[in-house]
Short mmCIF file of N, CA and C in Angstrom, two decimals:
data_model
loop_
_atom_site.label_atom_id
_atom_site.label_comp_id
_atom_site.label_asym_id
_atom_site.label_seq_id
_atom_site.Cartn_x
_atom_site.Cartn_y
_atom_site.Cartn_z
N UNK S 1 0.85 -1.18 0.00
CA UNK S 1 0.00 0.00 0.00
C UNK S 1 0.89 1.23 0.00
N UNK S 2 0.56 2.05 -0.92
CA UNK S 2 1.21 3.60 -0.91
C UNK S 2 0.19 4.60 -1.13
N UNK S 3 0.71 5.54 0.17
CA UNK S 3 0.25 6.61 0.27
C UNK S 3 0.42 7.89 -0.92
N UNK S 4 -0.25 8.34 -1.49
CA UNK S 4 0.34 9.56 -2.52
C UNK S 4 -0.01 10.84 -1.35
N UNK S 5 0.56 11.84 -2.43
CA UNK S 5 -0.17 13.36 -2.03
C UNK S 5 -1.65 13.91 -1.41
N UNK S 6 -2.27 13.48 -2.90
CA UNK S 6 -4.01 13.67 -2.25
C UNK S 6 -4.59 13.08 -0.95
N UNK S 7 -3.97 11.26 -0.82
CA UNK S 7 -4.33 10.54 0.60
C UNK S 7 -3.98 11.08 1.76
N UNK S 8 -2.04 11.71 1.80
CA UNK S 8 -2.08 12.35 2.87
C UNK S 8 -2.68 14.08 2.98
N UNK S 9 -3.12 14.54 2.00
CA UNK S 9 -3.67 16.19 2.28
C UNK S 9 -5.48 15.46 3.01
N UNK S 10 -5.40 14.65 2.53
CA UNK S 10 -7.19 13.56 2.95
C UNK S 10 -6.89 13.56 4.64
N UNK S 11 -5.69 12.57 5.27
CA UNK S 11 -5.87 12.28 6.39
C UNK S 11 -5.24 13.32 6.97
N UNK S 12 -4.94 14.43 6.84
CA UNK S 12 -4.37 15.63 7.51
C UNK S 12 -5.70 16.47 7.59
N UNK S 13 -6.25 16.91 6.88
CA UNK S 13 -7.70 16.95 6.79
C UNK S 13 -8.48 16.21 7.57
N UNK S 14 -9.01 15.45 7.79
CA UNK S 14 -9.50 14.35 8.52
C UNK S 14 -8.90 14.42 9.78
N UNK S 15 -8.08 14.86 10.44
CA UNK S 15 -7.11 14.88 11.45
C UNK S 15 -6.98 16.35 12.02
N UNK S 16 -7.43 17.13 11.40
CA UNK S 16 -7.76 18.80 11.16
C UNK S 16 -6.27 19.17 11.50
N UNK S 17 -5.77 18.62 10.66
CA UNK S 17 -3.99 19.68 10.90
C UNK S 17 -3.77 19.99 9.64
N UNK S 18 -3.60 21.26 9.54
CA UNK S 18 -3.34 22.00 8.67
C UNK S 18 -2.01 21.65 8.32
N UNK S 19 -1.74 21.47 6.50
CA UNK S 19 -0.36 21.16 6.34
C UNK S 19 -0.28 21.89 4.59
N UNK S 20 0.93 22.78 5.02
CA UNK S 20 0.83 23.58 3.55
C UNK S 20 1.34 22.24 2.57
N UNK S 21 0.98 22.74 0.96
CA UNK S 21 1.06 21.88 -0.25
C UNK S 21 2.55 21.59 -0.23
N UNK S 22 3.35 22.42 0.06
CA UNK S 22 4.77 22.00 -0.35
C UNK S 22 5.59 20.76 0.85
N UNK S 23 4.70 21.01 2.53
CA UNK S 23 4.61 19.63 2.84
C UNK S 23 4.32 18.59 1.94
N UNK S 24 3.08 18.74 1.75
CA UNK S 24 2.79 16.91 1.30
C UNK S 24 3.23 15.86 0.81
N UNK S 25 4.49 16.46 0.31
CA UNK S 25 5.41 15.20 -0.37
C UNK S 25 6.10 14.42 1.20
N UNK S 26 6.67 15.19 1.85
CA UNK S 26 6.97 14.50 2.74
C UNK S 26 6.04 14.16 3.93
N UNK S 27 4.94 14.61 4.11
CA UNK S 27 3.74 13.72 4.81
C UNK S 27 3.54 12.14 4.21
N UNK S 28 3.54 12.22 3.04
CA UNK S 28 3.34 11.14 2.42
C UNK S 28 4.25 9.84 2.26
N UNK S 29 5.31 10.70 2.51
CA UNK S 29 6.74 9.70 2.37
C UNK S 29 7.01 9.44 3.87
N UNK S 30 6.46 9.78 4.98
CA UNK S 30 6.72 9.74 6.15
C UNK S 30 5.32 8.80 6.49
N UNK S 31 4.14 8.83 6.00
CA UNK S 31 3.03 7.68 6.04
C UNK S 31 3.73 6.73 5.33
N UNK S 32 4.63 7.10 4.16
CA UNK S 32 4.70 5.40 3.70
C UNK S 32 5.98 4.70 4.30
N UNK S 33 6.83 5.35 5.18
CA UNK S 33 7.32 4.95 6.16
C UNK S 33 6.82 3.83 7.43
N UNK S 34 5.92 4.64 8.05
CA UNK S 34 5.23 3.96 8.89
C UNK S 34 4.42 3.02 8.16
N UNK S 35 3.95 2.96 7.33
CA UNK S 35 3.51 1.61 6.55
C UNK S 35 4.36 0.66 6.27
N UNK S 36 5.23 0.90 5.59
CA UNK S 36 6.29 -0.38 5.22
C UNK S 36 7.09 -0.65 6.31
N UNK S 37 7.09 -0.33 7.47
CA UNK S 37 7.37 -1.02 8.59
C UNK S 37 5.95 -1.51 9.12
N UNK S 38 5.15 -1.34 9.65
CA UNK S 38 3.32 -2.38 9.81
C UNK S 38 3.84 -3.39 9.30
N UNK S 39 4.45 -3.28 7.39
CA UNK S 39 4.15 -4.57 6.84
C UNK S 39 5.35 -5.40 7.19
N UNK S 40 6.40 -5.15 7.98
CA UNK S 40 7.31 -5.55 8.31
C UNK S 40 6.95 -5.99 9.31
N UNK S 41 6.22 -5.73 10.42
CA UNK S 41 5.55 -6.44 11.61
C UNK S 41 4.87 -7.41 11.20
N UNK S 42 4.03 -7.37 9.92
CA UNK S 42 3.09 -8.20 9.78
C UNK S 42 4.23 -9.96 9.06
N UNK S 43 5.22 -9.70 9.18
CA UNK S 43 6.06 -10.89 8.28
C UNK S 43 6.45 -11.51 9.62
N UNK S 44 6.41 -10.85 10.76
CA UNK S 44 6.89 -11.63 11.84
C UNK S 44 5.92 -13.20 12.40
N UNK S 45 6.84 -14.28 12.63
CA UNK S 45 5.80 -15.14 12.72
C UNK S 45 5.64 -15.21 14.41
N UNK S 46 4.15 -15.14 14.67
CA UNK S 46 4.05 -14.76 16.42
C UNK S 46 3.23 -16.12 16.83
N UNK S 47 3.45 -16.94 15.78
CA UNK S 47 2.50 -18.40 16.23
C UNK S 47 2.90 -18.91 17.92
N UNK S 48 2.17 -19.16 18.31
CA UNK S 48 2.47 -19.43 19.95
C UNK S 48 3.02 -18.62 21.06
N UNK S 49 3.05 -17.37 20.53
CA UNK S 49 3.78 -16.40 21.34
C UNK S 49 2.59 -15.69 22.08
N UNK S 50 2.65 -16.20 23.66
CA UNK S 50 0.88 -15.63 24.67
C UNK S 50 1.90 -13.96 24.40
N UNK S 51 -0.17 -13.51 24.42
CA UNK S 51 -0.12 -11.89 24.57
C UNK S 51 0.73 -11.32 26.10
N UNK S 52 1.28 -10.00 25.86
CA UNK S 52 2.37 -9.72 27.55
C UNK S 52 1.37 -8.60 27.45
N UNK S 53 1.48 -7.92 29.00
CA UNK S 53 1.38 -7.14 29.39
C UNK S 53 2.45 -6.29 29.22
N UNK S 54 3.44 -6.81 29.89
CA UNK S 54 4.91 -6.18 29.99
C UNK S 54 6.07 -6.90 29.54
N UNK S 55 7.48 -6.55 29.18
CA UNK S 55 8.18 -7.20 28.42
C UNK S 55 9.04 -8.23 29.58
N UNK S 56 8.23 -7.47 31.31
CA UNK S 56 8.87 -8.93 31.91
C UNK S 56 7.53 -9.61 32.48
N UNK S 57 7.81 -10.76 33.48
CA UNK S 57 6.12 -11.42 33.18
C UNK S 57 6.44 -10.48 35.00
N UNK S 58 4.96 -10.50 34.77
CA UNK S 58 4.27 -10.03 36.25
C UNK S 58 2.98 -10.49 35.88
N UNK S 59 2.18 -10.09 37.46
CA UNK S 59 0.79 -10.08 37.09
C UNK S 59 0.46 -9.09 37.86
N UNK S 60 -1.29 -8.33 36.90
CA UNK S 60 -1.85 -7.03 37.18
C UNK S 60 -2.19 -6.96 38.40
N UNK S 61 -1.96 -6.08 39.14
CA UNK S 61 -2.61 -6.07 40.68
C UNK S 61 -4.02 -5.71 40.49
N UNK S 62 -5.22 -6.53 41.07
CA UNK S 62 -6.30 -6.58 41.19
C UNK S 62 -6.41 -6.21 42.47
N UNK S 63 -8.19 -5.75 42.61
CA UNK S 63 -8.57 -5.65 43.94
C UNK S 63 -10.38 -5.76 44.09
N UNK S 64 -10.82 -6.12 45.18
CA UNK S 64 -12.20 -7.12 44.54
C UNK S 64 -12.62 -5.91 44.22
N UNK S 65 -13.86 -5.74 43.43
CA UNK S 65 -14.48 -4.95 42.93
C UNK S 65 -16.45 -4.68 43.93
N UNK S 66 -16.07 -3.95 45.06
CA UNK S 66 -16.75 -3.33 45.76
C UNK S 66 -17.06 -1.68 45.77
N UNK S 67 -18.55 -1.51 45.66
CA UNK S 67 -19.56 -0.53 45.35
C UNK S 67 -19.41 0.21 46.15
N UNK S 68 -18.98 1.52 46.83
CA UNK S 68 -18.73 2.39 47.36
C UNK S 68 -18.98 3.46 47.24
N UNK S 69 -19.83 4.85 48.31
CA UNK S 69 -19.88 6.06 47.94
C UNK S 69 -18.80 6.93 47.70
N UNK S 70 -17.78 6.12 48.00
CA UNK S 70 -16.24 7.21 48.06
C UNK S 70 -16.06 7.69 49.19
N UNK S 71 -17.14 7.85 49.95
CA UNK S 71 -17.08 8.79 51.26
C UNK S 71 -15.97 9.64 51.05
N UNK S 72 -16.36 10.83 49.96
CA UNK S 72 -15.66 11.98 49.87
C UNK S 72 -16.80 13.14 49.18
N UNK S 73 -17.99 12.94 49.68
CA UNK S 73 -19.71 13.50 49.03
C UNK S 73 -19.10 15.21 49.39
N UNK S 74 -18.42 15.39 50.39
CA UNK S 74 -18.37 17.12 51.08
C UNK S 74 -17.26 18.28 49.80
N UNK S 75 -16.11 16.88 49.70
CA UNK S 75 -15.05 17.24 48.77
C UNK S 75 -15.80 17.65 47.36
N UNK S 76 -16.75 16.34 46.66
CA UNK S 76 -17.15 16.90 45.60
C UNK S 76 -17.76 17.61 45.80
N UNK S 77 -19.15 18.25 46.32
CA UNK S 77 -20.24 18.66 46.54
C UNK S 77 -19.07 20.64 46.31
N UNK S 78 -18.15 20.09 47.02
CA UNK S 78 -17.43 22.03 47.16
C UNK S 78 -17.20 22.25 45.92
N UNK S 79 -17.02 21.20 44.66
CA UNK S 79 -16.70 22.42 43.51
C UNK S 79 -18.11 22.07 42.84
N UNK S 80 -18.99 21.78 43.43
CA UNK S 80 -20.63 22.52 42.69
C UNK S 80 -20.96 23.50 42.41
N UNK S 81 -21.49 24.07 41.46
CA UNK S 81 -22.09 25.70 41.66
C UNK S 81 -23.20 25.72 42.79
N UNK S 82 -23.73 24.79 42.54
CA UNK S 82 -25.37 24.81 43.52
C UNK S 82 -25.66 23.27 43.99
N UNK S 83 -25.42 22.80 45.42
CA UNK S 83 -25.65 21.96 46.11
C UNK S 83 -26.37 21.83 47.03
N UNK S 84 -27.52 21.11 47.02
CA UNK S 84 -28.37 21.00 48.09
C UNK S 84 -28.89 20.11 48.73
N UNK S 85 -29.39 19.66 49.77
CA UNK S 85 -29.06 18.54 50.17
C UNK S 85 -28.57 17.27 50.04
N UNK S 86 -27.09 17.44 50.03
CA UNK S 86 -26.34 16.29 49.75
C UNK S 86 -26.40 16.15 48.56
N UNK S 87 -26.95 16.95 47.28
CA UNK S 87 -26.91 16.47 46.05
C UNK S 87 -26.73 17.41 45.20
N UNK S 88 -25.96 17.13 43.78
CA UNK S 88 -26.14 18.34 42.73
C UNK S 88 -27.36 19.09 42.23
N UNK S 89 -27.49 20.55 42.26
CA UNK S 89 -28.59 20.98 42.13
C UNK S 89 -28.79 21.98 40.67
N UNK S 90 -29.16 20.97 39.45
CA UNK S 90 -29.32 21.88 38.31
C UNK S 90 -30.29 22.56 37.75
N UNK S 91 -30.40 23.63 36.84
CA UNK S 91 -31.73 23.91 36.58
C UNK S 91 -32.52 22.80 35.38
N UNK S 92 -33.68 23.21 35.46
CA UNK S 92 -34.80 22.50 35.32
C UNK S 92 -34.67 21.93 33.53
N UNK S 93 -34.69 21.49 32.91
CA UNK S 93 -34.39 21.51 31.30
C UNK S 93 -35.26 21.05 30.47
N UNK S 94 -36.71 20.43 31.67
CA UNK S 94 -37.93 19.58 30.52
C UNK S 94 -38.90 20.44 31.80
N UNK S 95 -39.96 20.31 30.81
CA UNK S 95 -40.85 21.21 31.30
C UNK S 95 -41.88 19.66 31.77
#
C-alpha cells in the first residue's frame, strides 16, 4: 500500500492539521514509512507467542471490585455551583 499526495492532504484533513502543499510530499513519504514497517511487523511469525502485558512477566494487581460512595460527598459537593441537600442541584431543562 502507498500513500500519494491527495491521501495524505485527505488524512491531515481528517485529522484537522493544517499542512501547507509543499509539505505533502513528505507527509506522504513519512506515512509510507510507517507503513512499510506495519508490513514488516506483519512478516513476523508470532505463532504461539501468549499476549504480555509487559516485556517482563508479572501479574496485574487486582482488587475485589466493591460498590462504594467514596465517602468523599463534602469534597465533591465544594466544587458545585449549587448543592443542596447532599446532592447536585441543576436547573430544570424539561418542562
Amino acid at each position: 500500500m502507498s500513500i500519494d499526495e491527495s491521501t495524505a492532504a485527505r488524512v491531515a484533513k481528517l485529522a484537522r492539521i493544517r499542512v501547507e502543499e509543499d509539505a505533502l510530499p513528505a507527509l506522504a513519504a513519512e506515512f509510507n514509512t510507517i507503513l512499510g514497517f506495519i508490513e514488516q511487523l506483519n512478516e513476523v511469525d508470532v505463532e504461539g507467542v501468549e499476549p504480555m502485558t509487559s516485556v517482563t512477566p508479572m501479574r496485574l494487581k487486582r482488587r475485589r471490585d466493591e460498590v462504594t460512595d467514596g465517602n468523599q460527598q463534602d469534597k465533591v459537593l465544594a466544587n458545585a455551583p449549587d448543592a443542596r441537600e447532599g446532592f447536585f442541584a441543576v436547573p430544570k431543562v424539561v418542562e
